[in-house]
GROMACS .gro file of N, CA and C in nm:
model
  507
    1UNK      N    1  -8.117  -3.842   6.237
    1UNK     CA    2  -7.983  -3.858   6.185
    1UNK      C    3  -7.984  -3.971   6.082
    2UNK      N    4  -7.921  -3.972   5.985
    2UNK     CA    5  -7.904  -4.074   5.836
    2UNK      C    6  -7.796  -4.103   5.904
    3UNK      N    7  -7.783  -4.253   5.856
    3UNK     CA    8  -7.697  -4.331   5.880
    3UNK      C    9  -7.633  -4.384   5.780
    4UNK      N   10  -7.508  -4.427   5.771
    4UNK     CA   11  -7.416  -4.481   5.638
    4UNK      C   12  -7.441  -4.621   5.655
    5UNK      N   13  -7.401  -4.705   5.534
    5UNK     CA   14  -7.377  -4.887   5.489
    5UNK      C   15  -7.360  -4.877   5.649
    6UNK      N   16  -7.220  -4.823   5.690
    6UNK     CA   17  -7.118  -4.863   5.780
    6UNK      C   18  -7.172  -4.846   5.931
    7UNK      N   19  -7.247  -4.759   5.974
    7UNK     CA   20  -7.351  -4.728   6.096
    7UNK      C   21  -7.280  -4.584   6.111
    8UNK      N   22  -7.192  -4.565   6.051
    8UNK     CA   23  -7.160  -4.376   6.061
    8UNK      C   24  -7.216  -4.331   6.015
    9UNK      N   25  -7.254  -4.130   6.075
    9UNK     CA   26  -7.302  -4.054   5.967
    9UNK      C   27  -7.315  -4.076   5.840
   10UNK      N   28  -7.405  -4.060   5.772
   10UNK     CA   29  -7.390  -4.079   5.590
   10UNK      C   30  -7.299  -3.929   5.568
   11UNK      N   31  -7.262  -3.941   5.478
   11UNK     CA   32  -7.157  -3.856   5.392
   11UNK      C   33  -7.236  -3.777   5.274
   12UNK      N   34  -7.205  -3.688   5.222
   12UNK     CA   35  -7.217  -3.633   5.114
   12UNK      C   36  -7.142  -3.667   4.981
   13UNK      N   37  -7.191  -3.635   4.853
   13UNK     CA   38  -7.056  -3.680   4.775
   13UNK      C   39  -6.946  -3.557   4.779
   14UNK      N   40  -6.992  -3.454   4.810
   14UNK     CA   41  -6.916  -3.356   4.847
   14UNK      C   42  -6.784  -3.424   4.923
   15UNK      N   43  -6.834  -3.413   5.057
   15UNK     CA   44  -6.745  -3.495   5.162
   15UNK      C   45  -6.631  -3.576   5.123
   16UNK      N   46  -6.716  -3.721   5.051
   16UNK     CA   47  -6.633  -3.791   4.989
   16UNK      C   48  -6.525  -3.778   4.888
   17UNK      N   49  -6.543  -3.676   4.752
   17UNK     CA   50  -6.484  -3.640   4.708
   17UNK      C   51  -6.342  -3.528   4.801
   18UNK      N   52  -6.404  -3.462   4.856
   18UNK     CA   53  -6.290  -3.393   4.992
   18UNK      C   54  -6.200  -3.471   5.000
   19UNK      N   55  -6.218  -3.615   5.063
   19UNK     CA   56  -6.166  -3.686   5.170
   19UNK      C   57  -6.061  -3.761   5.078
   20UNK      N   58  -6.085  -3.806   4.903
   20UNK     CA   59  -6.058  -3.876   4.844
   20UNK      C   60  -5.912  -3.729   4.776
   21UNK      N   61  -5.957  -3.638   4.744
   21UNK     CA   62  -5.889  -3.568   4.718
   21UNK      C   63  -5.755  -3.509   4.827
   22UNK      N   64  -5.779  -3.542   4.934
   22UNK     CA   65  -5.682  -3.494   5.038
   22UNK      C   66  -5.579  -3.611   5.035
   23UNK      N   67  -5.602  -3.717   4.999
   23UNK     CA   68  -5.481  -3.825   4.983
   23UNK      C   69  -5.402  -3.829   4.867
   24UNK      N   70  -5.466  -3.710   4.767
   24UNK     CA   71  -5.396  -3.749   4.662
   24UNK      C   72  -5.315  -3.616   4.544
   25UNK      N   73  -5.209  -3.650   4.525
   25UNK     CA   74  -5.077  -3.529   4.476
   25UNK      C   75  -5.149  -3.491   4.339
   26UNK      N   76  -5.260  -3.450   4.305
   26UNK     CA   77  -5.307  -3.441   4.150
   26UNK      C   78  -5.181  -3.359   4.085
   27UNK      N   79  -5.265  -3.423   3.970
   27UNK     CA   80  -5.135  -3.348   3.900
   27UNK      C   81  -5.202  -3.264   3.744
   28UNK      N   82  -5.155  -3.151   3.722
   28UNK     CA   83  -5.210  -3.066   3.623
   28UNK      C   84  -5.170  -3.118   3.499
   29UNK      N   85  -5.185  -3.074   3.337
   29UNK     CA   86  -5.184  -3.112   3.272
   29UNK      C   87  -5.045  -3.116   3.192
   30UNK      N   88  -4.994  -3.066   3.251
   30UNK     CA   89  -4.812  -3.054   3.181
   30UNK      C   90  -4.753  -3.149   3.290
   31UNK      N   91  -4.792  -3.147   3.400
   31UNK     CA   92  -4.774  -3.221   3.527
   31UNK      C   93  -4.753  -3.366   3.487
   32UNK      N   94  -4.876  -3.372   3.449
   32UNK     CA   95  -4.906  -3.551   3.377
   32UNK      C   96  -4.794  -3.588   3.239
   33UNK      N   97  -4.866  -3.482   3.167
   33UNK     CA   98  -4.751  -3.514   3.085
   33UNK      C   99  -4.638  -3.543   3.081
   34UNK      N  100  -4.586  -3.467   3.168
   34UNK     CA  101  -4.435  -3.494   3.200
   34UNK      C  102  -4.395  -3.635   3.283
   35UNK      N  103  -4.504  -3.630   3.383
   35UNK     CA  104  -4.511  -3.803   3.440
   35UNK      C  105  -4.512  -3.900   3.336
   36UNK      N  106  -4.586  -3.881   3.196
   36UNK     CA  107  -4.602  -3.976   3.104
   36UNK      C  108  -4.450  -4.032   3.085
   37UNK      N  109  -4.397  -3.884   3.044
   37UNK     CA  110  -4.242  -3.899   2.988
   37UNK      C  111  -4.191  -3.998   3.036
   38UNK      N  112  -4.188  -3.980   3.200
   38UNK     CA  113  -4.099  -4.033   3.312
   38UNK      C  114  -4.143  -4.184   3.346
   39UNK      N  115  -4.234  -4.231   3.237
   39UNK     CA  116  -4.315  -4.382   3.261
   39UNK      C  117  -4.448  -4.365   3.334
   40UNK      N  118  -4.515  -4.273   3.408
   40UNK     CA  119  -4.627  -4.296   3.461
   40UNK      C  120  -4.763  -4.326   3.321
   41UNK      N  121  -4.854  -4.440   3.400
   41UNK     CA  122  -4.981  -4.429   3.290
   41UNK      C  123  -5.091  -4.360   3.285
   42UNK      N  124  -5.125  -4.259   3.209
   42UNK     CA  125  -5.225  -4.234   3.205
   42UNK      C  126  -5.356  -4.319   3.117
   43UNK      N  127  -5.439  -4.338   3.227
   43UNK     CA  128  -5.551  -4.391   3.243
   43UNK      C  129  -5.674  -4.334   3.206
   44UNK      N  130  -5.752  -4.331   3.105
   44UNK     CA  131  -5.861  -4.281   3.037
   44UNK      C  132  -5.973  -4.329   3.089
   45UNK      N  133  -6.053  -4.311   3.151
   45UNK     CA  134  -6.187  -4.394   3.248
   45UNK      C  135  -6.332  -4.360   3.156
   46UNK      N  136  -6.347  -4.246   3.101
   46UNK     CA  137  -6.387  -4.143   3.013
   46UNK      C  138  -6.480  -4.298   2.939
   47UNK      N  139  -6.614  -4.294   2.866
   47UNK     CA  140  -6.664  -4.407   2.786
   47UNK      C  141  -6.659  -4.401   2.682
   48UNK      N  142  -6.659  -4.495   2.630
   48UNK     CA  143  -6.629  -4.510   2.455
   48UNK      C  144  -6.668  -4.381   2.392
   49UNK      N  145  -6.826  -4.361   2.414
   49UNK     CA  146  -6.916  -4.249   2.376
   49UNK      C  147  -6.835  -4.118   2.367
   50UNK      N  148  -6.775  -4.085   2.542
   50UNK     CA  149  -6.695  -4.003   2.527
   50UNK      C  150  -6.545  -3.963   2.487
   51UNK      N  151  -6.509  -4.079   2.466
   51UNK     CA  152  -6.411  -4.079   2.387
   51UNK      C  153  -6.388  -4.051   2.205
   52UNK      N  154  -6.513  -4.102   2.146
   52UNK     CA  155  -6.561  -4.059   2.058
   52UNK      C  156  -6.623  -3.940   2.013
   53UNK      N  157  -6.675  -3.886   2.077
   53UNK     CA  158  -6.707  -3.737   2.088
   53UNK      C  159  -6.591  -3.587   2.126
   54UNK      N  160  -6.486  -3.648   2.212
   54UNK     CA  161  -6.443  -3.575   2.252
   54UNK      C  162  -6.287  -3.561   2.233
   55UNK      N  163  -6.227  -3.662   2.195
   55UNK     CA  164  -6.099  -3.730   2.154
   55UNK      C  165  -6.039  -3.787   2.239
   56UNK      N  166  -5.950  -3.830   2.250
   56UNK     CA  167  -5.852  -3.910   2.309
   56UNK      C  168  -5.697  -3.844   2.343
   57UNK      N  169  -5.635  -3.880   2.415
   57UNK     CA  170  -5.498  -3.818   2.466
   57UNK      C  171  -5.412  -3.968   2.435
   58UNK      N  172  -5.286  -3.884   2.306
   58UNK     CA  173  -5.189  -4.011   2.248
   58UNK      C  174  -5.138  -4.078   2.369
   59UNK      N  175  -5.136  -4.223   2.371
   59UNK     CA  176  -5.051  -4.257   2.464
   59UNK      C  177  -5.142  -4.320   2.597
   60UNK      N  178  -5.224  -4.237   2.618
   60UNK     CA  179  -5.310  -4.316   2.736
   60UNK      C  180  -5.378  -4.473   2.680
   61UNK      N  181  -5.412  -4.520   2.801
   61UNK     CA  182  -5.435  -4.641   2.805
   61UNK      C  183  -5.636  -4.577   2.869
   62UNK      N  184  -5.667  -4.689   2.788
   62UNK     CA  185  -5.852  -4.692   2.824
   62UNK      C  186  -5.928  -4.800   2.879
   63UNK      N  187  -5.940  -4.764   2.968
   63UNK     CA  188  -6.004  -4.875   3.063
   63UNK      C  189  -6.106  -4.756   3.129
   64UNK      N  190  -6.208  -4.817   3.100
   64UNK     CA  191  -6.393  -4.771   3.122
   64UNK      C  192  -6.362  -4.772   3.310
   65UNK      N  193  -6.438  -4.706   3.369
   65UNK     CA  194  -6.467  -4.687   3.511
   65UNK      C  195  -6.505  -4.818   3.582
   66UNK      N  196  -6.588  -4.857   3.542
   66UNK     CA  197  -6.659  -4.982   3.576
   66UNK      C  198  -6.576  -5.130   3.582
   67UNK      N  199  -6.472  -5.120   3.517
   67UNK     CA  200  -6.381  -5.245   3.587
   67UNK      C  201  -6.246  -5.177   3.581
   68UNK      N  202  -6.230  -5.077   3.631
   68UNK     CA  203  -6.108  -5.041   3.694
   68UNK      C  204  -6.025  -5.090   3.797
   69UNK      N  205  -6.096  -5.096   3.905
   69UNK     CA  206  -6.014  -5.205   3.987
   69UNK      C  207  -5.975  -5.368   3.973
   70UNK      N  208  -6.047  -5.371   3.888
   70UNK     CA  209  -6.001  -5.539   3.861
   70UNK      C  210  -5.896  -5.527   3.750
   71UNK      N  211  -5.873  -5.425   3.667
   71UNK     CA  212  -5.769  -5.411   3.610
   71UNK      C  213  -5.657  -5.339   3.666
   72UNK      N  214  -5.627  -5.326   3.743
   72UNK     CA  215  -5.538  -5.285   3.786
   72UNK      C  216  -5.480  -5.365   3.957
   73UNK      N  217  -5.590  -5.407   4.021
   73UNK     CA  218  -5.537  -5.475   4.154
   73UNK      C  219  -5.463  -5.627   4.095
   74UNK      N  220  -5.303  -5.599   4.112
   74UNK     CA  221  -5.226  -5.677   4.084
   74UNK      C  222  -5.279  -5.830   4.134
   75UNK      N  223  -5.401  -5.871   4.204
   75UNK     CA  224  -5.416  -5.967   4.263
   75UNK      C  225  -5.507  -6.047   4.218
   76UNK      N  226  -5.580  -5.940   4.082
   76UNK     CA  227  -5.703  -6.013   4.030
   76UNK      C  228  -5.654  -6.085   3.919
   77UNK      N  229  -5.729  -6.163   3.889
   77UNK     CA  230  -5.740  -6.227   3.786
   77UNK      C  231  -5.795  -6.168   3.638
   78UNK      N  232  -5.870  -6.047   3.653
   78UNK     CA  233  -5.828  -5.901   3.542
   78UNK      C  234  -5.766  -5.883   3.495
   79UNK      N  235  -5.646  -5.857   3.620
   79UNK     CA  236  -5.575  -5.766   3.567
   79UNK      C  237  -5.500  -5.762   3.428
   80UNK      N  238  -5.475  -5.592   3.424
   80UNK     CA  239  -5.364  -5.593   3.293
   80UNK      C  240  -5.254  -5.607   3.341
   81UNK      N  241  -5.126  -5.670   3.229
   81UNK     CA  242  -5.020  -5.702   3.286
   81UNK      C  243  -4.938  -5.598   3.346
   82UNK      N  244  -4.964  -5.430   3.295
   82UNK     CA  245  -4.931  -5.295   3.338
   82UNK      C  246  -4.921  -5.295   3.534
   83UNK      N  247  -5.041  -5.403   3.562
   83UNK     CA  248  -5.090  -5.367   3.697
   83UNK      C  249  -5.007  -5.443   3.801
   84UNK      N  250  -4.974  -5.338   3.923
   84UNK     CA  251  -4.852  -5.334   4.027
   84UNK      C  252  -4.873  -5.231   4.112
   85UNK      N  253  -4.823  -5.316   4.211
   85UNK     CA  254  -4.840  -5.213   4.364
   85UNK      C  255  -4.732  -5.067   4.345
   86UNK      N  256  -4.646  -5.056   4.201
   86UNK     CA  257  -4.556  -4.992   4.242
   86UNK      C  258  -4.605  -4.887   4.114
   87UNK      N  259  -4.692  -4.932   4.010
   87UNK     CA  260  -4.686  -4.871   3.878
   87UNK      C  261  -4.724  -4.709   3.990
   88UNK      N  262  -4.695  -4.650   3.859
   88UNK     CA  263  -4.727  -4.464   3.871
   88UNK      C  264  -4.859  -4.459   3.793
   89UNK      N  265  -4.977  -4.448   3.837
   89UNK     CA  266  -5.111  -4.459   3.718
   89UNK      C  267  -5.176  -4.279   3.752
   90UNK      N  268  -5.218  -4.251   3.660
   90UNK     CA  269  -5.265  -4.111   3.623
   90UNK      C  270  -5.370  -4.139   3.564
   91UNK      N  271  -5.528  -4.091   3.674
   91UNK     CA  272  -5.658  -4.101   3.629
   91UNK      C  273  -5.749  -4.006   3.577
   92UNK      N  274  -5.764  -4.037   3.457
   92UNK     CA  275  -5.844  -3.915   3.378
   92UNK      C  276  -6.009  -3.935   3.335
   93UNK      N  277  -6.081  -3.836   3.402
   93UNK     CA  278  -6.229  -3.873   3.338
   93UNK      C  279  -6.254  -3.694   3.218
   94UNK      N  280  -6.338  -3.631   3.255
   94UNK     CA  281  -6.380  -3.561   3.150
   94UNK      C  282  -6.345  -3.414   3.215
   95UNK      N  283  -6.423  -3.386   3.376
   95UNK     CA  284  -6.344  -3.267   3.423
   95UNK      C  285  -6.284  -3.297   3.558
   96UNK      N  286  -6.232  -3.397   3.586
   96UNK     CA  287  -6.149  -3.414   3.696
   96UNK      C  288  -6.243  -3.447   3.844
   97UNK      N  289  -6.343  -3.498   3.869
   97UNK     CA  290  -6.437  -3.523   3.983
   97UNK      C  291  -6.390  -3.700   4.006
   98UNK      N  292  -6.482  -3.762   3.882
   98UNK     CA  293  -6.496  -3.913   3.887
   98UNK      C  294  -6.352  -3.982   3.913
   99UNK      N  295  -6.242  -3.914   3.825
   99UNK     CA  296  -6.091  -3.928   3.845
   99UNK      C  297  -6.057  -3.947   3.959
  100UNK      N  298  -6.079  -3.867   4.100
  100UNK     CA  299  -6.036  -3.825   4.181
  100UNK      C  300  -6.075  -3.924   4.269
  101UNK      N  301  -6.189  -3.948   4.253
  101UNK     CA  302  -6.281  -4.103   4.340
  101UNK      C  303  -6.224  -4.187   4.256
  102UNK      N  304  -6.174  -4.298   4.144
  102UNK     CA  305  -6.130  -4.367   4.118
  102UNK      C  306  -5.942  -4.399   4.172
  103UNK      N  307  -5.897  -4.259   4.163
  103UNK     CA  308  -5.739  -4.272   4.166
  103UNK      C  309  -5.762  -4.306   4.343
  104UNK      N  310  -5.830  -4.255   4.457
  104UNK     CA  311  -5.851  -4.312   4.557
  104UNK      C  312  -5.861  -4.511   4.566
  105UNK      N  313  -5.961  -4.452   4.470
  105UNK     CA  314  -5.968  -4.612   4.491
  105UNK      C  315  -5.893  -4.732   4.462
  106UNK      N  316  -5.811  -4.681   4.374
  106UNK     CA  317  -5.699  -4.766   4.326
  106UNK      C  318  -5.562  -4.791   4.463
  107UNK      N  319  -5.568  -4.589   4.531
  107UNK     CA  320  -5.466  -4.673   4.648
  107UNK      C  321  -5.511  -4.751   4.789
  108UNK      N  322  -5.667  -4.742   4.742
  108UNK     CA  323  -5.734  -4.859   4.867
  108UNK      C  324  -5.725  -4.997   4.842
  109UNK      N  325  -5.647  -5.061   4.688
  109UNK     CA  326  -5.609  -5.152   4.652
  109UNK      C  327  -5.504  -5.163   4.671
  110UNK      N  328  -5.410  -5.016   4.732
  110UNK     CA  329  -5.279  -5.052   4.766
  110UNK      C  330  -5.147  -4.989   4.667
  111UNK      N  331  -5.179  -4.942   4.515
  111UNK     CA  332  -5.151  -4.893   4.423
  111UNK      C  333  -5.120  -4.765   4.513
  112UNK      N  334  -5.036  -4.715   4.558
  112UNK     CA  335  -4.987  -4.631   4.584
  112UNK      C  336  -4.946  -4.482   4.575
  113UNK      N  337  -4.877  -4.533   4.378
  113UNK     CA  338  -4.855  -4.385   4.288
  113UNK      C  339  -4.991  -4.366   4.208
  114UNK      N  340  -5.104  -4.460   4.269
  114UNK     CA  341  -5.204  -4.370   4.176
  114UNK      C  342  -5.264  -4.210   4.219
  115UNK      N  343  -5.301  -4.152   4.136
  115UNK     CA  344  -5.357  -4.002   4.154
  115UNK      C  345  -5.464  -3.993   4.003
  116UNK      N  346  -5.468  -3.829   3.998
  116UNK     CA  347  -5.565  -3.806   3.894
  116UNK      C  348  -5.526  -3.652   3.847
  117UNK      N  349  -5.564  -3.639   3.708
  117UNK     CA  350  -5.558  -3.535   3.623
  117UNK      C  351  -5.680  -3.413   3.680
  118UNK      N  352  -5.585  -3.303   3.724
  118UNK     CA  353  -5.714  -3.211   3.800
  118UNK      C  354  -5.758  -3.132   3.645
  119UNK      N  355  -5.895  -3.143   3.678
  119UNK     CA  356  -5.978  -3.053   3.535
  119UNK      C  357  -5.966  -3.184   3.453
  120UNK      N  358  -5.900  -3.274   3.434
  120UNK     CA  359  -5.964  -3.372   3.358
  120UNK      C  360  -5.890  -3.376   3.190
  121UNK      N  361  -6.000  -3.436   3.126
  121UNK     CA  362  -5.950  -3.435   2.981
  121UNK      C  363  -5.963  -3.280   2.907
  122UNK      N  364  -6.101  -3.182   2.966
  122UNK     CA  365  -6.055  -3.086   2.980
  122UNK      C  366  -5.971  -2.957   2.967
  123UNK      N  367  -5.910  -2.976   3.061
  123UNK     CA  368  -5.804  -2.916   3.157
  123UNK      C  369  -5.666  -2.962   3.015
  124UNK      N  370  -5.670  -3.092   3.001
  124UNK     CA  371  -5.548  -3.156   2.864
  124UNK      C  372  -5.564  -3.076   2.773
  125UNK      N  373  -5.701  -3.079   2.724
  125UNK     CA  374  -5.747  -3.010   2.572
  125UNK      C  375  -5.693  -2.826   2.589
  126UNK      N  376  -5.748  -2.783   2.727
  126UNK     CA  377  -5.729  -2.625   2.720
  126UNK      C  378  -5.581  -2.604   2.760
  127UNK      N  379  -5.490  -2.723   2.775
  127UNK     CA  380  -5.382  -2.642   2.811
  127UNK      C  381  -5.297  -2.658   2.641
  128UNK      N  382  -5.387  -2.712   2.555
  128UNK     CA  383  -5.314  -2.723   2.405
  128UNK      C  384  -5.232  -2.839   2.385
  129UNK      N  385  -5.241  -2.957   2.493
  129UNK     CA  386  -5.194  -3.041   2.444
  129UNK      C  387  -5.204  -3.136   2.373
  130UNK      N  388  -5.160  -3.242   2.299
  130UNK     CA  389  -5.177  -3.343   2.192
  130UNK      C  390  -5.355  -3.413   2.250
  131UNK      N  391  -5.399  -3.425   2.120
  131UNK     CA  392  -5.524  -3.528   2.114
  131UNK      C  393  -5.568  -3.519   1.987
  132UNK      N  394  -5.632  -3.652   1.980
  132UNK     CA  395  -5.672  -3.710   1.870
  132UNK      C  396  -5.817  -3.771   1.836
  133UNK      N  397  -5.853  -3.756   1.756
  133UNK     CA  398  -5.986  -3.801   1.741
  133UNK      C  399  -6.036  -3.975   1.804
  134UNK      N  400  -6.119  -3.958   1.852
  134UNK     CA  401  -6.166  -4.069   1.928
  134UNK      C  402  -6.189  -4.200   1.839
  135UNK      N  403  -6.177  -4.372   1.919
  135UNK     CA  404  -6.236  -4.426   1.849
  135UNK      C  405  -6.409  -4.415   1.779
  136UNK      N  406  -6.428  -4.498   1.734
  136UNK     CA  407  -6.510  -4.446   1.593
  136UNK      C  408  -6.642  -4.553   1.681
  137UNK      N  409  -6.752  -4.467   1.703
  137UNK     CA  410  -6.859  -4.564   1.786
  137UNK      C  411  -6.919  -4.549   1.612
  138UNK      N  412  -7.042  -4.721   1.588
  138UNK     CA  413  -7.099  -4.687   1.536
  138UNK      C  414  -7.189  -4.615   1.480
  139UNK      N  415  -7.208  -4.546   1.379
  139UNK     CA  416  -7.318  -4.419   1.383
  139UNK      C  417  -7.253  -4.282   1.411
  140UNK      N  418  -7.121  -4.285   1.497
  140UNK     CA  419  -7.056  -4.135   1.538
  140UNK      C  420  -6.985  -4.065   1.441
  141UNK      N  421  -6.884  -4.112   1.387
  141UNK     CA  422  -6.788  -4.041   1.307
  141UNK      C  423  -6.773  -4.169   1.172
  142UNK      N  424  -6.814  -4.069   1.085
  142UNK     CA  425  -6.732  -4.130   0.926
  142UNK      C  426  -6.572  -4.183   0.907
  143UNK      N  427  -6.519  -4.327   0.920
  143UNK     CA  428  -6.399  -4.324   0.910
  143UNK      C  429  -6.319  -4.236   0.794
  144UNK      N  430  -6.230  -4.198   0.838
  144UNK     CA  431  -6.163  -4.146   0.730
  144UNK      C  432  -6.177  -4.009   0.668
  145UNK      N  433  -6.298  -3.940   0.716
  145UNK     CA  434  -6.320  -3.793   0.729
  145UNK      C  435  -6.246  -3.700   0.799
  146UNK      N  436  -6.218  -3.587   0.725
  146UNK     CA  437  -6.119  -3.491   0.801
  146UNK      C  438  -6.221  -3.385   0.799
  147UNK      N  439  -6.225  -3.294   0.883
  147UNK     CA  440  -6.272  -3.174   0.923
  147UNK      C  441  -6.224  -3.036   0.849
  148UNK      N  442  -6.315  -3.002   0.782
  148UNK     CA  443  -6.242  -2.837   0.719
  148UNK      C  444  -6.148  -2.786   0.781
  149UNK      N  445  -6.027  -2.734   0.756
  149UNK     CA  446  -5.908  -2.664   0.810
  149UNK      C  447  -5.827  -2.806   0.942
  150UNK      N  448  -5.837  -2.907   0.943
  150UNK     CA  449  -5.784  -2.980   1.049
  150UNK      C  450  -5.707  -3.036   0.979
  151UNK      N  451  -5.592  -3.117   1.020
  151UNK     CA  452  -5.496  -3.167   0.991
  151UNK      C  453  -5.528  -3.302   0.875
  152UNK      N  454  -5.436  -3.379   0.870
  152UNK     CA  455  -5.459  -3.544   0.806
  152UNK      C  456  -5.483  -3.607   0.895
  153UNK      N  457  -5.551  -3.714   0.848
  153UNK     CA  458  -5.586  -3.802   0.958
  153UNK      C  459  -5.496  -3.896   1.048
  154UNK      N  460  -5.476  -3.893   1.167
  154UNK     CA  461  -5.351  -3.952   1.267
  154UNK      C  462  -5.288  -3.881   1.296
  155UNK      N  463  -5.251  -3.717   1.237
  155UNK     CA  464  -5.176  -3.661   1.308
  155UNK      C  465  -5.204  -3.563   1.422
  156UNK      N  466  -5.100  -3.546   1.495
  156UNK     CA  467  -5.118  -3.500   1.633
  156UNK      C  468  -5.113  -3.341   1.641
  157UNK      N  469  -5.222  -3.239   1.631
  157UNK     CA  470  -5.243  -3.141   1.631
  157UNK      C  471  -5.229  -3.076   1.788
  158UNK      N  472  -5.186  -3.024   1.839
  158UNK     CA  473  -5.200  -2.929   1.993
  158UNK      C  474  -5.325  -2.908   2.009
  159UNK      N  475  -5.426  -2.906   2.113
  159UNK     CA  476  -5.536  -2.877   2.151
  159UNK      C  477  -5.631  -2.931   2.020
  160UNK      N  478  -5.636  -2.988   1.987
  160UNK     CA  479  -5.709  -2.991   1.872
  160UNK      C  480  -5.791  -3.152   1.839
  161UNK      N  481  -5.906  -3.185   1.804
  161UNK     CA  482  -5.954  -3.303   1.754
  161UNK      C  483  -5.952  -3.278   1.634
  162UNK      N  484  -5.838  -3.428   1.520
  162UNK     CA  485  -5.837  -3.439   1.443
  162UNK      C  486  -5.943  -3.536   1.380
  163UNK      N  487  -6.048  -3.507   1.339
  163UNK     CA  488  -6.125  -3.604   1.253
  163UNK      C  489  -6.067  -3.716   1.171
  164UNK      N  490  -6.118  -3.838   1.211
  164UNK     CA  491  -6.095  -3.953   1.087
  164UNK      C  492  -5.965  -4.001   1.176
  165UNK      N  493  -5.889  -3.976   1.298
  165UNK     CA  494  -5.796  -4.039   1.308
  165UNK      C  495  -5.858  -4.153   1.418
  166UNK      N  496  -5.851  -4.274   1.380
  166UNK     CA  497  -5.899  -4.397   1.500
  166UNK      C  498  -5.782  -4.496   1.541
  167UNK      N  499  -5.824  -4.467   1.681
  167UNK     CA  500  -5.756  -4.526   1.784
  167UNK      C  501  -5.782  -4.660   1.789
  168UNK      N  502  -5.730  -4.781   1.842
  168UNK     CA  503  -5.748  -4.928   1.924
  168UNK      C  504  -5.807  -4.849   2.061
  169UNK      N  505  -5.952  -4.902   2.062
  169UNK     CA  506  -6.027  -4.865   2.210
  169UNK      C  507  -6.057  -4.987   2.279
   0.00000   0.00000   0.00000
């Protein structure tokens, strides 16, 4: 028998993901959106890299996986000023897995209304909603380049990455 840190069975990530997902109200991609409306944040966890490659959703806030909880546990010395036991936070990675283990982890800090975007950034892009071309990693994208047939740069196309439009990442 394998044993866990804790002296229990070890777990699967299967498992874990299960267990993390049963606590939490996901919410689909019009779902979120509409939470946006209503003040909830959506939370981009997604890495620069992929944010650059893949675009960005107007309006979310980006904070990398890796110090997520210190930005957000109202108790750290991290934190963003956004962060509160009461905020509504909406966690997005690329297809909705890593999300699902983070938005957990945020209400093991006590954060309450956190959850996560099922299918991910994804799931945003295929349901046609707003996004925008990612910040600009060095070497990735030409500032200021637009894409044959895509919009001007900054504006907000439905399902669509607009080339040349850069975000504050």
């Amino acid at each position: 028998m394998v044993t866990g840190s804790r002296g229990g069975a070890a777990r699967s990530i299967d498992e874990i993901l299960g267990e993390a997902r049963a606590r939490l109200r996901r919410l689909g991609p019009e779902g979120a959106s509409a939470a946006m409306t209503s003040g909830a944040v959506l939370v981009d966890i997604r890495s620069q890299a992929q944010r650059a490659g893949q675009g960005v959703v107007p309006g979310a806030l980006h904070v990398e996986r890796n110090v997520l909880e210190w930005r957000f546990d109202p108790r750290s010395p991290a934190r963003l000023p956004e962060a509160s036991y009461r905020l509504r936070v909406i966690v997005m990675c690329v297809e909705g897995y890593t999300s699902s283990l983070a938005a957990a982890s945020l209400q093991d800090l006590g954060v309450a209304g956190a959850t996560d975007l099922a299918g991910g950034f994804r799931a945003w892009q295929r349901a046609g909603l707003p996004v925008l071309a990612g910040p600009v990693v060095p070497g990735s994208v030409v500032p200021g380049s637009v894409a044959p047939g895509s919009a001007a740069p900054g504006s907000v196309v439905p399902g669509s990455v607009v080339s040349g439009a850069v975000l504050p990442g």
